[in-house]
Short mmCIF file of C-alpha atoms in Angstrom, two decimals:
data_model
loop_
_atom_site.label_atom_id
_atom_site.label_comp_id
_atom_site.label_asym_id
_atom_site.label_seq_id
_atom_site.Cartn_x
_atom_site.Cartn_y
_atom_site.Cartn_z
CA UNK A 1 0.00 0.00 0.00
CA UNK A 2 1.46 3.35 -1.09
CA UNK A 3 1.41 6.41 1.24
CA UNK A 4 1.71 10.09 0.33
CA UNK A 5 5.42 9.81 1.00
CA UNK A 6 5.66 7.47 -2.02
CA UNK A 7 3.22 9.48 -4.24
CA UNK A 8 4.51 13.05 -4.78
CA UNK A 9 1.60 14.04 -6.99
CA UNK A 10 -0.91 13.11 -4.35
CA UNK A 11 1.06 15.00 -1.71
CA UNK A 12 1.13 18.17 -3.78
CA UNK A 13 -2.63 17.94 -4.38
CA UNK A 14 -3.28 17.59 -0.67
CA UNK A 15 -1.02 20.56 0.12
CA UNK A 16 -2.85 22.72 -2.44
CA UNK A 17 -6.23 21.74 -0.97
CA UNK A 18 -5.04 22.55 2.53
CA UNK A 19 -3.72 25.98 1.49
CA UNK A 20 -6.94 26.84 -0.38
CA UNK A 21 -9.04 25.84 2.63
CA UNK A 22 -6.87 28.00 4.88
CA UNK A 23 -7.18 31.02 2.58
CA UNK A 24 -10.97 30.64 2.30
CA UNK A 25 -11.29 30.41 6.08
CA UNK A 26 -9.13 33.53 6.56
CA UNK A 27 -11.10 35.61 4.07
CA UNK A 28 -14.39 34.52 5.59
CA UNK A 29 -13.15 35.36 9.09
CA UNK A 30 -11.88 38.80 8.07
CA UNK A 31 -15.01 39.84 6.21
CA UNK A 32 -17.39 38.57 8.86
CA UNK A 33 -15.59 39.95 11.94
CA UNK A 34 -13.56 42.87 10.48
CA UNK A 35 -11.32 42.78 13.52
CA UNK A 36 -8.66 40.41 12.24
CA UNK A 37 -5.30 41.42 10.74
CA UNK A 38 -5.82 45.09 11.54
CA UNK A 39 -9.14 45.63 9.73
CA UNK A 40 -11.29 47.91 11.91
CA UNK A 41 -14.83 46.92 12.68
CA UNK A 42 -17.20 49.13 10.70
CA UNK A 43 -19.58 51.14 12.86
CA UNK A 44 -23.10 51.49 11.46
CA UNK A 45 -24.21 55.06 10.80
CA UNK A 46 -27.14 56.06 12.97
CA UNK A 47 -30.12 56.77 10.74
CA UNK A 48 -33.82 57.12 11.23
CA UNK A 49 -36.05 56.29 8.34
CA UNK A 50 -39.31 56.55 10.25
CA UNK A 51 -39.95 59.47 12.57
CA UNK A 52 -42.81 59.26 15.04
CA UNK A 53 -46.04 60.19 13.33
CA UNK A 54 -49.48 61.12 14.55
CA UNK A 55 -52.78 60.03 12.99
CA UNK A 56 -52.04 61.94 9.78
CA UNK A 57 -49.08 59.67 9.12
CA UNK A 58 -46.71 62.64 9.02
CA UNK A 59 -44.05 63.31 11.68
CA UNK A 60 -44.99 66.10 14.09
CA UNK A 61 -42.36 68.82 14.48
CA UNK A 62 -42.77 71.53 17.11
CA UNK A 63 -41.53 75.08 16.55
CA UNK A 64 -40.82 77.21 19.61
CA UNK A 65 -40.91 80.93 18.92
CA UNK A 66 -43.35 80.38 16.06
CA UNK A 67 -44.59 83.97 16.19
CA UNK A 68 -41.14 85.32 15.41
CA UNK A 69 -40.26 86.19 11.85
CA UNK A 70 -37.93 83.23 11.43
CA UNK A 71 -40.07 80.85 13.50
CA UNK A 72 -43.17 81.58 11.45
CA UNK A 73 -41.26 80.76 8.26
CA UNK A 74 -40.03 77.50 9.80
CA UNK A 75 -43.66 76.50 10.39
CA UNK A 76 -44.46 77.29 6.76
CA UNK A 77 -41.46 75.33 5.47
CA UNK A 78 -42.34 72.34 7.64
CA UNK A 79 -45.88 72.19 6.30
CA UNK A 80 -44.48 70.82 3.03
CA UNK A 81 -42.85 67.81 4.69
CA UNK A 82 -44.31 67.25 8.16
CA UNK A 83 -47.10 68.18 10.56
CA UNK A 84 -45.95 71.46 12.15
CA UNK A 85 -46.92 72.41 15.68
CA UNK A 86 -46.62 76.17 16.19
CA UNK A 87 -45.90 76.95 19.85
CA UNK A 88 -46.11 80.49 21.17
CA UNK A 89 -46.32 82.15 24.58
CA UNK A 90 -49.83 83.41 23.84
CA UNK A 91 -51.09 80.16 22.36
CA UNK A 92 -52.09 81.98 19.18
CA UNK A 93 -50.41 81.88 15.79
CA UNK A 94 -50.98 83.34 12.36
CA UNK A 95 -49.16 82.54 9.09
CA UNK A 96 -46.53 84.91 7.71
CA UNK A 97 -47.74 87.66 5.40
CA UNK A 98 -48.51 86.43 1.86
CA UNK A 99 -48.26 82.82 3.05
CA UNK A 100 -50.21 80.12 1.21
CA UNK A 101 -50.32 77.79 4.20
CA UNK A 102 -53.75 76.74 5.41
CA UNK A 103 -54.45 77.25 9.13
CA UNK A 104 -55.89 73.72 9.33
CA UNK A 105 -52.49 72.35 8.31
CA UNK A 106 -50.88 73.63 11.51
CA UNK A 107 -51.36 72.55 15.11
CA UNK A 108 -51.21 75.54 17.46
CA UNK A 109 -50.31 75.37 21.13
CA UNK A 110 -49.03 77.37 24.08
CA UNK A 111 -45.51 77.05 25.47
CA UNK A 112 -43.13 79.38 27.28
CA UNK A 113 -39.48 78.32 27.18
CA UNK A 114 -38.97 79.79 30.66
CA UNK A 115 -41.72 77.49 32.02
CA UNK A 116 -40.56 73.86 32.09
CA UNK A 117 -44.06 72.54 32.76
CA UNK A 118 -45.58 74.22 29.72
CA UNK A 119 -42.78 72.86 27.54
CA UNK A 120 -43.26 69.32 28.81
CA UNK A 121 -46.97 69.45 27.97
CA UNK A 122 -46.57 71.12 24.58
CA UNK A 123 -43.83 68.78 23.29
CA UNK A 124 -45.72 65.55 23.91
CA UNK A 125 -45.85 63.30 20.84
CA UNK A 126 -43.39 65.20 18.62
CA UNK A 127 -40.47 63.77 16.65
CA UNK A 128 -38.35 66.90 16.57
CA UNK A 129 -38.21 70.40 18.01
CA UNK A 130 -37.01 73.58 16.31
CA UNK A 131 -35.91 76.13 18.90
CA UNK A 132 -36.42 79.49 17.16
CA UNK A 133 -37.22 81.44 20.33
CA UNK A 134 -35.21 84.55 21.17
CA UNK A 135 -35.35 87.20 23.84
CA UNK A 136 -37.57 90.21 23.25
CA UNK A 137 -36.04 93.57 24.11
CA UNK A 138 -37.87 95.17 27.01
CA UNK A 139 -39.89 92.01 27.76
CA UNK A 140 -37.42 89.21 28.43
CA UNK A 141 -33.68 88.77 28.97
CA UNK A 142 -31.21 86.74 26.88
CA UNK A 143 -30.14 84.64 29.86
CA UNK A 144 -33.76 83.57 30.43
CA UNK A 145 -34.61 82.66 26.82
CA UNK A 146 -31.48 82.09 24.72
CA UNK A 147 -29.66 80.27 27.52
CA UNK A 148 -31.92 78.89 30.28
CA UNK A 149 -34.89 78.56 27.91
CA UNK A 150 -32.85 76.46 25.49
CA UNK A 151 -31.61 74.30 28.36
CA UNK A 152 -35.21 73.77 29.52
CA UNK A 153 -36.11 72.64 26.01
CA UNK A 154 -33.14 70.27 25.86
CA UNK A 155 -34.17 68.70 29.17
CA UNK A 156 -37.67 67.98 27.86
CA UNK A 157 -36.26 66.56 24.61
CA UNK A 158 -34.07 64.14 26.56
CA UNK A 159 -36.72 63.19 29.11
CA UNK A 160 -39.30 62.43 26.44
CA UNK A 161 -36.87 60.71 24.09
CA UNK A 162 -37.56 63.19 21.27
CA UNK A 163 -35.23 62.37 18.43
CA UNK A 164 -33.95 65.78 17.30
CA UNK A 165 -33.42 69.31 18.54
CA UNK A 166 -32.70 71.98 15.94
CA UNK A 167 -31.41 75.26 17.41
CA UNK A 168 -31.43 78.62 15.64
CA UNK A 169 -28.47 80.48 17.12
CA UNK A 170 -26.25 83.16 15.55
CA UNK A 171 -22.94 83.63 13.80
CA UNK A 172 -20.12 85.15 15.88
CA UNK A 173 -21.24 83.55 19.16
CA UNK A 174 -17.68 82.32 19.76
CA UNK A 175 -16.16 85.62 18.58
CA UNK A 176 -17.32 88.30 21.06
CA UNK A 177 -14.13 90.25 20.28
CA UNK A 178 -14.95 90.55 16.55
CA UNK A 179 -16.65 93.81 15.47
CA UNK A 180 -19.94 91.99 14.78
CA UNK A 181 -19.77 90.24 18.16
CA UNK A 182 -19.06 93.48 20.03
CA UNK A 183 -21.98 95.20 18.31
CA UNK A 184 -24.53 92.44 18.91
CA UNK A 185 -23.52 91.90 22.52
CA UNK A 186 -23.66 95.64 23.17
CA UNK A 187 -27.10 96.29 21.70
CA UNK A 188 -28.44 92.88 22.70
CA UNK A 189 -27.57 92.76 26.40
CA UNK A 190 -24.91 90.11 25.91
CA UNK A 191 -27.16 87.94 23.75
CA UNK A 192 -24.31 86.16 21.92
CA UNK A 193 -22.67 85.21 25.21
CA UNK A 194 -25.93 83.69 26.42
CA UNK A 195 -26.53 81.86 23.15
CA UNK A 196 -23.08 80.29 23.39
CA UNK A 197 -23.69 79.18 26.98
CA UNK A 198 -26.91 77.55 25.85
CA UNK A 199 -25.20 75.85 22.88
CA UNK A 200 -22.43 74.46 25.06
CA UNK A 201 -24.87 73.14 27.63
CA UNK A 202 -26.91 71.37 24.94
CA UNK A 203 -23.79 69.66 23.57
CA UNK A 204 -22.85 68.55 27.06
CA UNK A 205 -26.33 67.23 27.83
CA UNK A 206 -26.66 65.32 24.56
CA UNK A 207 -23.30 63.56 24.90
CA UNK A 208 -23.96 59.82 24.62
CA UNK A 209 -27.71 60.34 24.15
CA UNK A 210 -29.93 58.79 21.49
CA UNK A 211 -31.34 62.27 20.84
CA UNK A 212 -29.34 64.51 18.52
CA UNK A 213 -28.83 68.25 18.08
CA UNK A 214 -28.18 70.47 15.07
CA UNK A 215 -27.16 74.08 15.67
CA UNK A 216 -27.75 76.60 12.87
CA UNK A 217 -25.87 79.90 13.12
CA UNK A 218 -27.22 82.29 10.49
CA UNK A 219 -25.47 85.50 9.57
CA UNK A 220 -27.32 88.79 9.20
CA UNK A 221 -30.98 87.89 8.71
CA UNK A 222 -32.95 89.57 5.93
CA UNK A 223 -36.54 89.44 4.72
CA UNK A 224 -35.43 88.90 1.12
CA UNK A 225 -36.91 85.98 -0.82
CA UNK A 226 -35.09 82.67 -0.49
CA UNK A 227 -32.11 82.35 -2.84
CA UNK A 228 -31.82 78.56 -2.65
CA UNK A 229 -28.99 76.36 -1.44
CA UNK A 230 -26.90 76.69 -4.60
CA UNK A 231 -26.38 80.37 -3.66
CA UNK A 232 -25.58 79.65 -0.01
CA UNK A 233 -22.50 78.56 1.88
CA UNK A 234 -22.22 76.69 5.17
CA UNK A 235 -19.13 77.13 7.32
CA UNK A 236 -17.81 75.61 10.54
CA UNK A 237 -15.49 77.28 13.01
CA UNK A 238 -17.27 80.66 13.23
CA UNK A 239 -14.76 82.47 11.02
CA UNK A 240 -17.02 84.01 8.35
CA UNK A 241 -20.22 86.00 8.29
CA UNK A 242 -22.63 87.31 5.66
CA UNK A 243 -26.29 87.99 5.00
CA UNK A 244 -28.90 85.27 4.60
CA UNK A 245 -32.66 85.36 3.99
CA UNK A 246 -34.79 84.09 6.86
CA UNK A 247 -36.64 81.92 4.35
CA UNK A 248 -33.44 79.96 3.60
CA UNK A 249 -32.75 79.53 7.31
CA UNK A 250 -36.29 78.23 7.78
CA UNK A 251 -35.84 75.75 4.94
CA UNK A 252 -32.66 74.20 6.34
CA UNK A 253 -34.23 73.94 9.79
CA UNK A 254 -37.18 72.06 8.31
CA UNK A 255 -34.84 69.76 6.40
CA UNK A 256 -32.69 69.07 9.46
CA UNK A 257 -35.82 68.20 11.44
CA UNK A 258 -37.17 65.74 8.87
CA UNK A 259 -34.22 64.43 6.83
CA UNK A 260 -34.53 60.61 6.82
CA UNK A 261 -30.77 60.22 7.28
CA UNK A 262 -30.57 62.87 10.03
CA UNK A 263 -27.49 64.24 8.24
CA UNK A 264 -27.25 67.32 10.47
CA UNK A 265 -26.91 65.33 13.69
CA UNK A 266 -24.10 66.56 15.95
CA UNK A 267 -23.20 69.46 13.67
CA UNK A 268 -22.92 73.20 14.26
CA UNK A 269 -22.55 75.54 11.30
CA UNK A 270 -22.87 79.10 10.05
CA UNK A 271 -24.80 79.95 6.89
CA UNK A 272 -24.85 82.96 4.58
CA UNK A 273 -25.15 83.95 0.93
CA UNK A 274 -21.88 83.09 -0.77
CA UNK A 275 -21.47 86.46 -2.42
CA UNK A 276 -21.79 88.31 0.91
CA UNK A 277 -19.18 86.27 2.79
CA UNK A 278 -16.68 88.26 4.85
CA UNK A 279 -14.17 87.12 7.48
CA UNK A 280 -15.10 88.01 11.06
CA UNK A 281 -11.49 89.16 11.53
CA UNK A 282 -9.01 90.07 8.74
CA UNK A 283 -6.68 87.13 9.46
CA UNK A 284 -9.53 84.65 8.97
CA UNK A 285 -9.50 85.38 5.26
CA UNK A 286 -8.29 82.54 3.10
CA UNK A 287 -9.01 78.94 2.29
CA UNK A 288 -10.65 76.69 4.85
CA UNK A 289 -11.59 73.04 4.77
CA UNK A 290 -14.93 73.77 6.45
CA UNK A 291 -16.74 75.73 3.71
CA UNK A 292 -19.55 73.85 1.96
CA UNK A 293 -21.11 75.47 -1.07
CA UNK A 294 -22.26 75.19 -4.66
CA UNK A 295 -24.60 72.36 -3.67
CA UNK A 296 -28.27 72.71 -4.69
CA UNK A 297 -29.65 70.32 -2.07
CA UNK A 298 -29.96 71.12 1.65
CA UNK A 299 -29.68 67.52 2.82
CA UNK A 300 -26.51 67.06 0.79
CA UNK A 301 -25.02 70.21 2.31
CA UNK A 302 -25.73 68.93 5.82
CA UNK A 303 -24.12 65.60 4.95
CA UNK A 304 -20.92 67.34 3.85
CA UNK A 305 -20.50 69.09 7.19
CA UNK A 306 -18.17 67.55 9.76
CA UNK A 307 -19.27 66.38 13.19
CA UNK A 308 -18.42 69.01 15.80
CA UNK A 309 -15.70 66.81 17.31
CA UNK A 310 -13.83 66.95 14.00
CA UNK A 311 -13.76 70.75 13.83
CA UNK A 312 -10.66 71.85 15.68
CA UNK A 313 -7.97 73.54 13.54
CA UNK A 314 -9.54 77.00 13.48
CA UNK A 315 -7.86 80.38 14.11
CA UNK A 316 -8.09 82.19 17.42
CA UNK A 317 -8.49 85.79 18.52
CA UNK A 318 -4.93 86.77 17.53
CA UNK A 319 -3.22 86.64 14.12
CA UNK A 320 -0.49 84.46 15.68
CA UNK A 321 -1.12 81.79 18.30
CA UNK A 322 1.08 81.70 21.40
CA UNK A 323 1.60 78.04 20.59
CA UNK A 324 3.76 79.19 17.68
CA UNK A 325 6.47 80.37 20.07
CA UNK A 326 8.92 78.43 22.19
CA UNK A 327 11.34 80.31 24.46
CA UNK A 328 10.74 83.43 22.43
CA UNK A 329 11.66 81.82 19.09
CA UNK A 330 9.06 81.36 16.37
CA UNK A 331 8.67 77.85 15.06
CA UNK A 332 9.30 77.29 11.38
#
């Protein structure tokens, strides 16, 4: 009886079979586990294809500050893609001038962002919240609305498991030393400082939560007709400012609240008309990796933004950072 030692051809065939089996097993193991031989395990992107919906079958999105000029436009923009719930301090709401929206298409309710109880009642059953409230000169204070009011809203969102919070903030909140920041803080009782405190608290509260935030920082708001996303630019890092129609701000808020992929989750950005863009300080002028523009679709623009944790290499208050110096000698 011959063995493989006496039959070289048979031995080679067995070796080839063994090697092929080993290779197949390795490939299968790598592709199924993605943790072998240095291949990182792929993390699934968090998406939501089905927001909570009421009897109409459309997701319900609440708008706080719905009687404001921007808030009212957000309600109108939402009516095309969701069931808007207009929330005001008085409990009354009327469409913007020349609006084609039907009053029956909008739920109307009462909520005061300084009153936690009213917020908890008004936000029951919603999928997302757009915080478009702002202090009213002579009636309220920025710390009560733009800061504490936003924090109250964030608490309700987290307690009720509401999926998304969209915040309308302002450009230059992190640049109080820039001319625009000095002006707005002076005439607005420190409003930018309070907005930034509210933003930071929201980010802290939402860390590790299933709920997500999107913070929109528009430039100078105008009542001009919407120009469309192809004419707009988004930026991250708070280095540029420009004018932007309220109607365009309202549109991106509505998209962020209803986008099936939730592309704006965990992102903070400024927005303005591209042709009006100016640096907040002269040394901010130049190329930046954080500008998104020349994109005709709002969802696609949101998707091109970077998560806030990936926005870090941005200039400071001075033309030269102190980190550029060691023992008095400039680094090359």
